[in-house]
């Protein structure tokens, strides 16, 4: 990767050059987009046969699969992509220290301050490479929701083989409800995430090209 | 190495680039957007009939067949499904079939015979009395429908395992297939057939099975989804040839283990 940019953006001597979004992160991000584009609308197709929220049905236009059988086929195919990509992402984020660097520390006071600034329309986004406290919180929540979806999904897929897990989650229907809530949390995140990415298009470009080069490792300063 | 068309051929002095970095970034971004938009449009075009496409369906079914193998590996033949107190039993149970309850055609238990075929040594047909003479097992288990609903039910009858022993079935065969009075063919793997909570159920809540729930005999297994429990069974076959099933033809998974 570094060779591609070597001719145009030579590194400052003695500094490790990194991009805001290294290639593995970009690949996993867009793979996850595909996985979510399969899992969420196919899940809606399965949901329709036995609704959790009275009166809430997902119309055919937003579902993946014309009825339950194809929706189930999509869901149980997409789960491998979601699980493999999610595990790779977690392993990468932990091993490279990216999670610690980008998402921590997170303080309640900072969250309050960011919310206050946002409400006053003072949303600072000049520096893409540092997340504000609300961004950190949202990314942490959506990562946990993703993990939760896999765990609750396993519980409702195999309530006998993983009966201990089902009891831990409070029973079969509770596990199903948690799976539904996890979907709602992720969809809520996606709406905010996409809206903000479109408001600040540089962030979207960064997830394609890699974004600005980081001057140096923070811990090397 | 493929050079981006948006980057200059000659390498400028790094200092100049620093002064124009914002501009260079701008050009790259525009190109990325253009490509991004056309990719998005392409996705929408193919997205119209993604679910109807025959090759997509074939690929999805191939993954489903792979998932059947994974599910067979996840299946623990010694793991018992949770059981519940009789006070939790739903009476009457929830009806489910590919037609409404008023379309149920009752079976006459007096003339009913259970045919046995395939890899068995004794093909003599069975009567309800003969099934009732086998050791009976009672279980209060959860019925889980593929649709997402569930209920607790109490079922009793001989284990399918004891029946298969009685007819001298080849227990190394791969499948046990069922034919029913309501034309609902079904089949399960041998490991599940030999599970202690797989019954040829004759009663529900200690009463003779009512007509809508499969009188005189139905399959009730604690380790599979509801649609793998055929009712009004008329024939049982032990076979190595994949028998499939009613919903499986429409794309529901065959193993359907829970």
XYZ file of C-alpha atoms in Angstrom:
479
model
C 0.000 0.000 0.000
C 2.688 2.461 0.956
C 4.416 1.986 -2.420
C 1.361 3.360 -4.246
C 1.743 6.714 -2.619
C 5.511 6.775 -2.369
C 5.931 8.774 -5.580
C 3.498 11.522 -4.728
C 3.507 11.762 -0.989
C 6.929 11.073 0.385
C 7.054 10.415 4.055
C 8.569 12.856 6.411
C 11.864 11.268 7.398
C 11.893 9.156 10.497
C 8.125 8.938 10.796
C 5.888 5.924 10.355
C 3.342 6.779 7.649
C -0.192 5.559 8.060
C -3.485 6.397 6.485
C -6.558 7.209 8.497
C -8.272 4.061 7.191
C -5.714 1.373 6.301
C -6.673 -0.927 3.411
C -7.887 -3.827 5.654
C -10.277 -1.453 7.435
C -11.693 -0.222 4.121
C -12.144 -3.751 2.779
C -13.849 -4.874 5.998
C -16.019 -1.739 6.083
C -17.427 -2.303 2.589
C -17.706 -6.054 3.123
C -19.775 -5.245 6.171
C -21.979 -2.950 4.089
C -22.732 -5.939 1.836
C -23.305 -8.214 4.856
C -25.738 -5.731 6.425
C -27.492 -5.186 3.098
C -28.167 -8.951 3.142
C -28.889 -9.524 6.842
C -31.200 -6.608 7.634
C -33.757 -6.805 4.759
C -33.750 -10.631 4.783
C -34.363 -10.497 8.544
C -37.361 -8.263 7.867
C -38.719 -10.929 5.529
C -38.421 -13.577 8.270
C -39.870 -11.214 10.900
C -43.078 -10.679 8.903
C -44.334 -14.229 9.535
C -44.571 -13.639 13.275
C -44.417 -9.959 14.125
C -42.952 -8.660 17.385
C -44.283 -5.090 17.222
C -48.024 -5.252 16.671
C -48.916 -3.705 13.309
C -45.318 -3.473 12.080
C -44.854 -5.312 8.782
C -42.056 -4.718 6.325
C -43.337 -4.117 2.782
C -42.026 -6.235 -0.069
C -40.062 -3.328 -1.599
C -37.655 -3.200 1.357
C -37.375 -6.949 1.965
C -34.810 -9.331 0.577
C -36.736 -12.414 -0.516
C -40.329 -12.537 -1.777
C -41.442 -14.663 1.202
C -39.982 -16.452 4.227
C -38.093 -19.260 2.399
C -35.845 -17.053 0.218
C -35.450 -14.573 3.085
C -34.223 -17.432 5.288
C -31.867 -18.626 2.542
C -30.385 -15.124 2.294
C -30.150 -14.736 6.072
C -28.383 -18.060 6.590
C -25.979 -17.348 3.720
C -25.266 -13.763 4.808
C -24.558 -14.870 8.372
C -21.245 -16.418 7.294
C -20.115 -13.188 5.662
C -21.194 -11.136 8.698
C -19.557 -13.510 11.162
C -16.271 -13.973 9.261
C -15.921 -10.258 8.525
C -16.943 -9.295 12.059
C -14.411 -11.653 13.633
C -11.676 -10.367 11.295
C -12.603 -6.779 12.188
C -12.544 -7.441 15.939
C -9.239 -9.305 15.685
C -7.739 -6.498 13.590
C -9.065 -3.739 15.822
C -7.681 -5.382 18.941
C -4.373 -6.609 17.480
C -3.399 -3.315 15.817
C -4.599 -1.190 18.722
C -7.004 0.669 16.410
C -9.940 0.285 18.815
C -7.918 1.640 21.736
C -6.506 4.471 19.670
C -9.760 5.601 18.011
C -12.438 4.724 20.529
C -10.711 5.291 23.867
C -10.644 7.082 26.181
C -14.306 7.998 26.306
C -15.524 10.286 29.068
C -19.083 11.201 30.037
C -18.114 14.901 30.299
C -16.843 14.808 26.701
C -20.059 13.202 25.477
C -22.144 15.895 27.205
C -19.933 18.613 25.753
C -20.114 17.205 22.217
C -23.890 16.881 22.398
C -24.098 20.476 23.623
C -21.884 21.697 20.768
C -23.877 19.699 18.262
C -27.143 21.222 19.440
C -25.590 24.664 18.975
C -24.587 23.527 15.481
C -20.914 23.810 16.342
C -20.000 20.428 14.973
C -16.256 20.264 14.516
C -15.193 17.953 11.709
C -12.056 19.600 10.383
C -9.911 16.774 11.668
C -11.337 13.508 10.350
C -8.710 11.413 12.052
C -9.934 12.034 15.591
C -13.398 10.974 16.664
C -15.381 13.115 19.064
C -16.910 11.552 22.155
C -20.322 10.948 20.548
C -18.712 9.315 17.527
C -16.707 7.071 19.842
C -19.855 6.167 21.760
C -21.825 5.387 18.584
C -19.051 3.210 17.162
C -18.724 1.318 20.442
C -22.505 0.819 20.620
C -22.756 -0.452 17.046
C -19.809 -2.840 17.483
C -21.468 -4.235 20.625
C -24.817 -4.445 18.787
C -23.105 -6.407 15.997
C -21.656 -8.864 18.509
C -25.043 -9.077 20.211
C -26.744 -9.885 16.889
C -24.440 -12.866 16.339
C -24.975 -14.136 19.896
C -28.785 -13.694 19.939
C -28.916 -15.012 16.363
C -27.122 -18.203 17.437
C -29.567 -18.551 20.337
C -32.701 -18.380 18.183
C -31.131 -20.489 15.412
C -30.188 -23.313 17.837
C -32.294 -22.933 20.995
C -31.777 -26.611 21.894
C -28.074 -27.024 21.098
C -27.353 -23.663 22.790
C -30.093 -23.965 25.424
C -27.779 -22.555 28.108
C -27.309 -19.405 26.060
C -31.083 -19.091 25.575
C -31.668 -19.308 29.362
C -28.931 -16.705 29.881
C -30.734 -14.382 27.473
C -34.032 -14.887 29.298
C -35.776 -17.428 27.066
C -36.477 -18.007 23.384
C -38.892 -15.130 22.782
C -36.688 -12.723 24.768
C -33.705 -13.738 22.639
C -35.838 -13.079 19.564
C -36.824 -9.677 20.928
C -33.172 -8.840 21.661
C -32.305 -9.863 18.081
C -34.988 -7.469 16.848
C -33.796 -4.629 19.112
C -30.210 -5.198 17.967
C -31.413 -4.774 14.372
C -33.208 -1.539 15.327
C -30.057 -0.181 17.016
C -27.956 -1.000 13.948
C -30.491 0.512 11.551
C -30.604 3.637 13.732
C -26.812 3.821 13.612
C -26.781 3.365 9.826
C -29.250 6.226 9.347
C -27.129 8.627 11.431
C -23.847 7.310 10.016
C -24.908 7.646 6.364
C -26.536 11.050 6.943
C -23.353 12.410 8.537
C -21.134 10.836 5.863
C -23.214 12.594 3.193
C -23.074 15.879 5.128
C -19.282 15.646 5.336
C -18.426 13.840 2.070
C -14.710 13.853 2.877
C -15.422 11.076 5.382
C -17.010 8.950 2.663
C -14.075 9.547 0.307
C -11.702 8.644 3.129
C -13.352 5.228 3.492
C -12.624 4.655 -0.219
C -9.167 6.160 -0.672
C -7.838 5.720 2.842
C -8.194 9.339 3.847
C -5.589 11.733 5.155
C -2.220 10.446 6.107
C -1.586 10.351 9.784
C 1.516 12.383 10.559
C 2.863 9.976 13.106
C 1.818 7.440 15.625
C 0.329 9.226 18.528
C 2.362 7.219 20.950
C 5.545 8.283 19.101
C 4.967 11.945 19.761
C 1.579 -0.634 -10.764
C -1.479 1.223 -12.029
C -1.109 4.953 -11.611
C -4.185 6.952 -10.806
C -5.157 9.209 -13.773
C -5.688 11.969 -11.273
C -2.100 12.000 -10.182
C 0.631 13.898 -12.065
C 3.109 11.921 -14.192
C 6.120 13.859 -13.012
C 6.697 13.889 -9.331
C 6.468 17.472 -8.115
C 8.581 18.823 -5.359
C 7.159 17.697 -2.054
C 6.911 21.314 -0.936
C 4.647 22.220 -3.878
C 2.464 19.260 -3.109
C 2.123 20.394 0.462
C 0.886 23.773 -0.754
C -1.693 22.149 -3.048
C -2.609 19.142 -1.018
C -6.214 20.278 -0.571
C -6.641 20.622 -4.353
C -5.159 17.210 -5.109
C -7.460 15.655 -2.558
C -10.433 17.443 -4.117
C -9.728 15.963 -7.578
C -9.355 12.469 -6.234
C -12.563 12.735 -4.291
C -14.534 13.854 -7.313
C -13.303 10.853 -9.279
C -14.169 8.564 -6.435
C -17.662 9.988 -6.252
C -18.222 9.538 -9.964
C -17.169 5.896 -9.777
C -19.131 5.432 -6.578
C -22.324 6.747 -8.154
C -22.078 4.505 -11.220
C -21.381 1.492 -8.974
C -24.465 2.373 -6.938
C -26.609 2.635 -10.073
C -25.345 -0.765 -11.264
C -26.289 -2.331 -7.931
C -29.815 -0.967 -8.219
C -30.209 -2.275 -11.769
C -29.262 -5.837 -10.842
C -31.120 -5.519 -7.539
C -34.523 -5.507 -9.235
C -34.694 -9.257 -9.750
C -31.935 -10.456 -7.441
C -34.288 -12.819 -5.612
C -35.867 -14.254 -8.751
C -32.601 -14.949 -10.496
C -32.168 -18.710 -10.994
C -28.402 -18.669 -10.484
C -28.758 -16.674 -7.267
C -31.355 -19.178 -6.049
C -29.034 -22.080 -6.944
C -26.155 -20.445 -5.058
C -28.340 -19.808 -2.002
C -29.536 -23.410 -1.996
C -25.914 -24.604 -2.247
C -25.120 -22.583 0.888
C -28.231 -24.073 2.511
C -26.953 -27.604 1.705
C -23.626 -26.631 3.257
C -25.494 -25.291 6.302
C -27.248 -28.673 6.606
C -23.819 -30.282 7.030
C -22.777 -27.666 9.600
C -26.033 -28.264 11.477
C -25.446 -32.029 11.470
C -22.042 -31.337 13.075
C -23.610 -29.004 15.657
C -26.219 -31.638 16.528
C -25.301 -33.390 19.763
C -27.110 -36.769 19.847
C -26.799 -36.869 23.642
C -28.011 -33.341 24.318
C -31.578 -33.269 25.598
C -33.843 -30.344 24.853
C -35.069 -28.477 27.954
C -38.296 -29.909 29.401
C -40.967 -28.012 31.303
C -43.599 -28.606 33.998
C -46.981 -29.925 32.803
C -48.593 -26.712 34.092
C -47.023 -24.864 31.163
C -48.621 -27.076 28.501
C -50.764 -25.180 25.979
C -54.230 -26.710 25.539
C -55.186 -27.165 22.812
C -51.860 -26.859 20.974
C -51.411 -24.352 18.178
C -52.475 -25.709 14.795
C -50.056 -25.474 11.918
C -50.135 -26.909 8.392
C -49.968 -25.698 4.805
C -53.779 -25.315 4.892
C -56.241 -23.966 7.478
C -57.651 -26.118 10.287
C -61.101 -26.487 8.654
C -59.456 -28.328 5.746
C -58.185 -31.148 8.010
C -59.335 -34.571 6.777
C -59.540 -36.892 9.816
C -57.985 -40.348 9.568
C -59.981 -43.436 10.652
C -57.831 -45.035 13.359
C -59.663 -48.390 13.133
C -58.666 -49.034 9.514
C -55.408 -47.058 9.619
C -52.215 -48.985 8.912
C -48.633 -47.788 9.106
C -46.604 -49.090 6.162
C -42.882 -49.759 6.641
C -40.432 -49.876 3.736
C -36.811 -49.453 2.672
C -33.844 -50.739 4.653
C -35.793 -52.745 7.257
C -36.051 -56.488 7.912
C -39.729 -56.536 8.947
C -42.136 -54.788 6.579
C -45.344 -55.886 8.294
C -47.750 -52.924 8.641
C -48.437 -51.532 12.125
C -51.700 -50.789 13.904
C -52.262 -48.167 16.628
C -52.563 -50.982 19.194
C -49.154 -52.313 18.257
C -47.586 -48.829 18.532
C -49.268 -48.375 21.929
C -47.765 -51.679 23.069
C -44.212 -50.366 22.668
C -42.687 -48.641 25.747
C -44.145 -45.110 25.928
C -42.166 -41.945 26.566
C -43.738 -38.704 27.792
C -42.102 -35.323 27.217
C -43.034 -31.679 27.771
C -41.032 -29.740 25.203
C -41.013 -26.466 23.307
C -42.351 -26.408 19.771
C -40.392 -23.826 17.753
C -41.875 -22.759 14.426
C -39.669 -21.438 11.631
C -41.945 -18.383 11.658
C -40.741 -17.459 15.137
C -43.607 -18.458 17.438
C -43.411 -21.244 19.989
C -45.431 -23.092 22.633
C -44.930 -25.756 25.260
C -46.579 -29.100 24.480
C -46.766 -32.517 26.124
C -46.395 -35.497 23.841
C -46.141 -39.222 24.407
C -45.676 -42.354 22.376
C -42.898 -44.811 21.512
C -39.517 -43.380 20.631
C -38.799 -43.583 16.907
C -35.631 -45.386 17.989
C -37.585 -48.228 19.606
C -39.810 -48.449 16.524
C -36.777 -48.624 14.216
C -35.293 -51.377 16.417
C -38.601 -53.272 16.248
C -38.675 -53.264 12.442
C -34.997 -54.227 12.199
C -34.020 -50.981 10.486
C -30.545 -50.399 9.132
C -29.450 -47.827 11.724
C -26.498 -46.849 9.534
C -28.851 -45.650 6.811
C -28.838 -41.897 6.293
C -32.521 -40.950 6.313
C -35.886 -41.818 7.794
C -38.658 -40.615 5.478
C -42.351 -40.136 6.249
C -45.466 -40.174 4.089
C -48.672 -38.716 5.441
C -52.418 -38.704 4.786
C -52.277 -34.977 3.957
C -49.548 -35.338 1.292
C -46.856 -33.770 3.398
C -43.714 -35.803 2.698
C -40.919 -35.247 5.205
C -37.613 -36.758 6.238
C -34.998 -36.505 8.968
C -31.413 -37.652 9.481
C -30.756 -40.965 11.280
C -28.970 -39.243 14.205
C -32.102 -37.234 14.986
C -34.307 -40.304 14.425
C -32.372 -42.093 17.199
C -32.517 -39.138 19.629
C -34.326 -40.051 22.886
C -36.729 -37.094 22.395
C -37.877 -38.141 18.925
C -41.275 -39.787 19.345
C -44.021 -41.317 17.240
C -46.517 -39.312 19.279
C -49.906 -40.896 20.024
C -51.139 -38.450 22.673
C -51.124 -34.755 23.502
C -51.498 -33.613 27.110
C -52.168 -37.278 28.037
C -55.205 -37.461 25.703
C -55.430 -39.323 22.401
C -54.057 -37.055 19.682
C -56.950 -34.868 18.427
C -57.603 -34.947 14.662
C -56.068 -31.564 13.750
C -52.787 -32.496 15.435
C -52.153 -35.734 13.546
C -54.339 -38.599 14.842
C -53.453 -41.423 15.041
C -49.712 -40.838 14.892
C -47.375 -37.977 14.174
C -43.676 -37.319 14.558
C -42.596 -35.119 17.443
C -38.922 -34.335 17.750
C -37.546 -31.834 20.265
C -34.498 -30.981 18.173
C -36.065 -29.714 14.957
C -38.307 -26.879 13.792
C -42.051 -27.494 13.699
C -42.257 -28.188 9.976
C -40.078 -31.296 10.445
C -42.870 -32.971 12.449
C -45.251 -34.596 9.945
C -48.757 -35.469 11.128
C -51.158 -38.328 10.106
C -48.196 -40.571 9.212
C -49.118 -43.445 6.876
C -45.689 -44.826 5.905
C -42.128 -44.803 7.212
C -39.171 -45.563 4.963
C -35.519 -46.071 5.916
C -33.334 -45.015 3.009
C -29.978 -43.747 1.812
C -31.512 -41.686 -0.997
C -32.301 -38.090 -0.059
C -36.096 -37.971 0.307
C -36.530 -34.176 0.713
C -39.804 -32.798 1.993
C -42.811 -30.571 1.365
C -41.376 -27.182 2.407
C -37.835 -28.134 1.472
C -38.874 -28.148 -2.202
C -39.781 -24.455 -1.790
C -36.429 -23.562 -0.296
C -36.744 -24.184 3.436
C -33.641 -25.824 4.890
C -33.747 -29.619 5.114
C -31.887 -30.233 8.392
C -33.803 -27.530 10.311
C -32.172 -28.458 13.621
C -32.705 -26.282 16.658
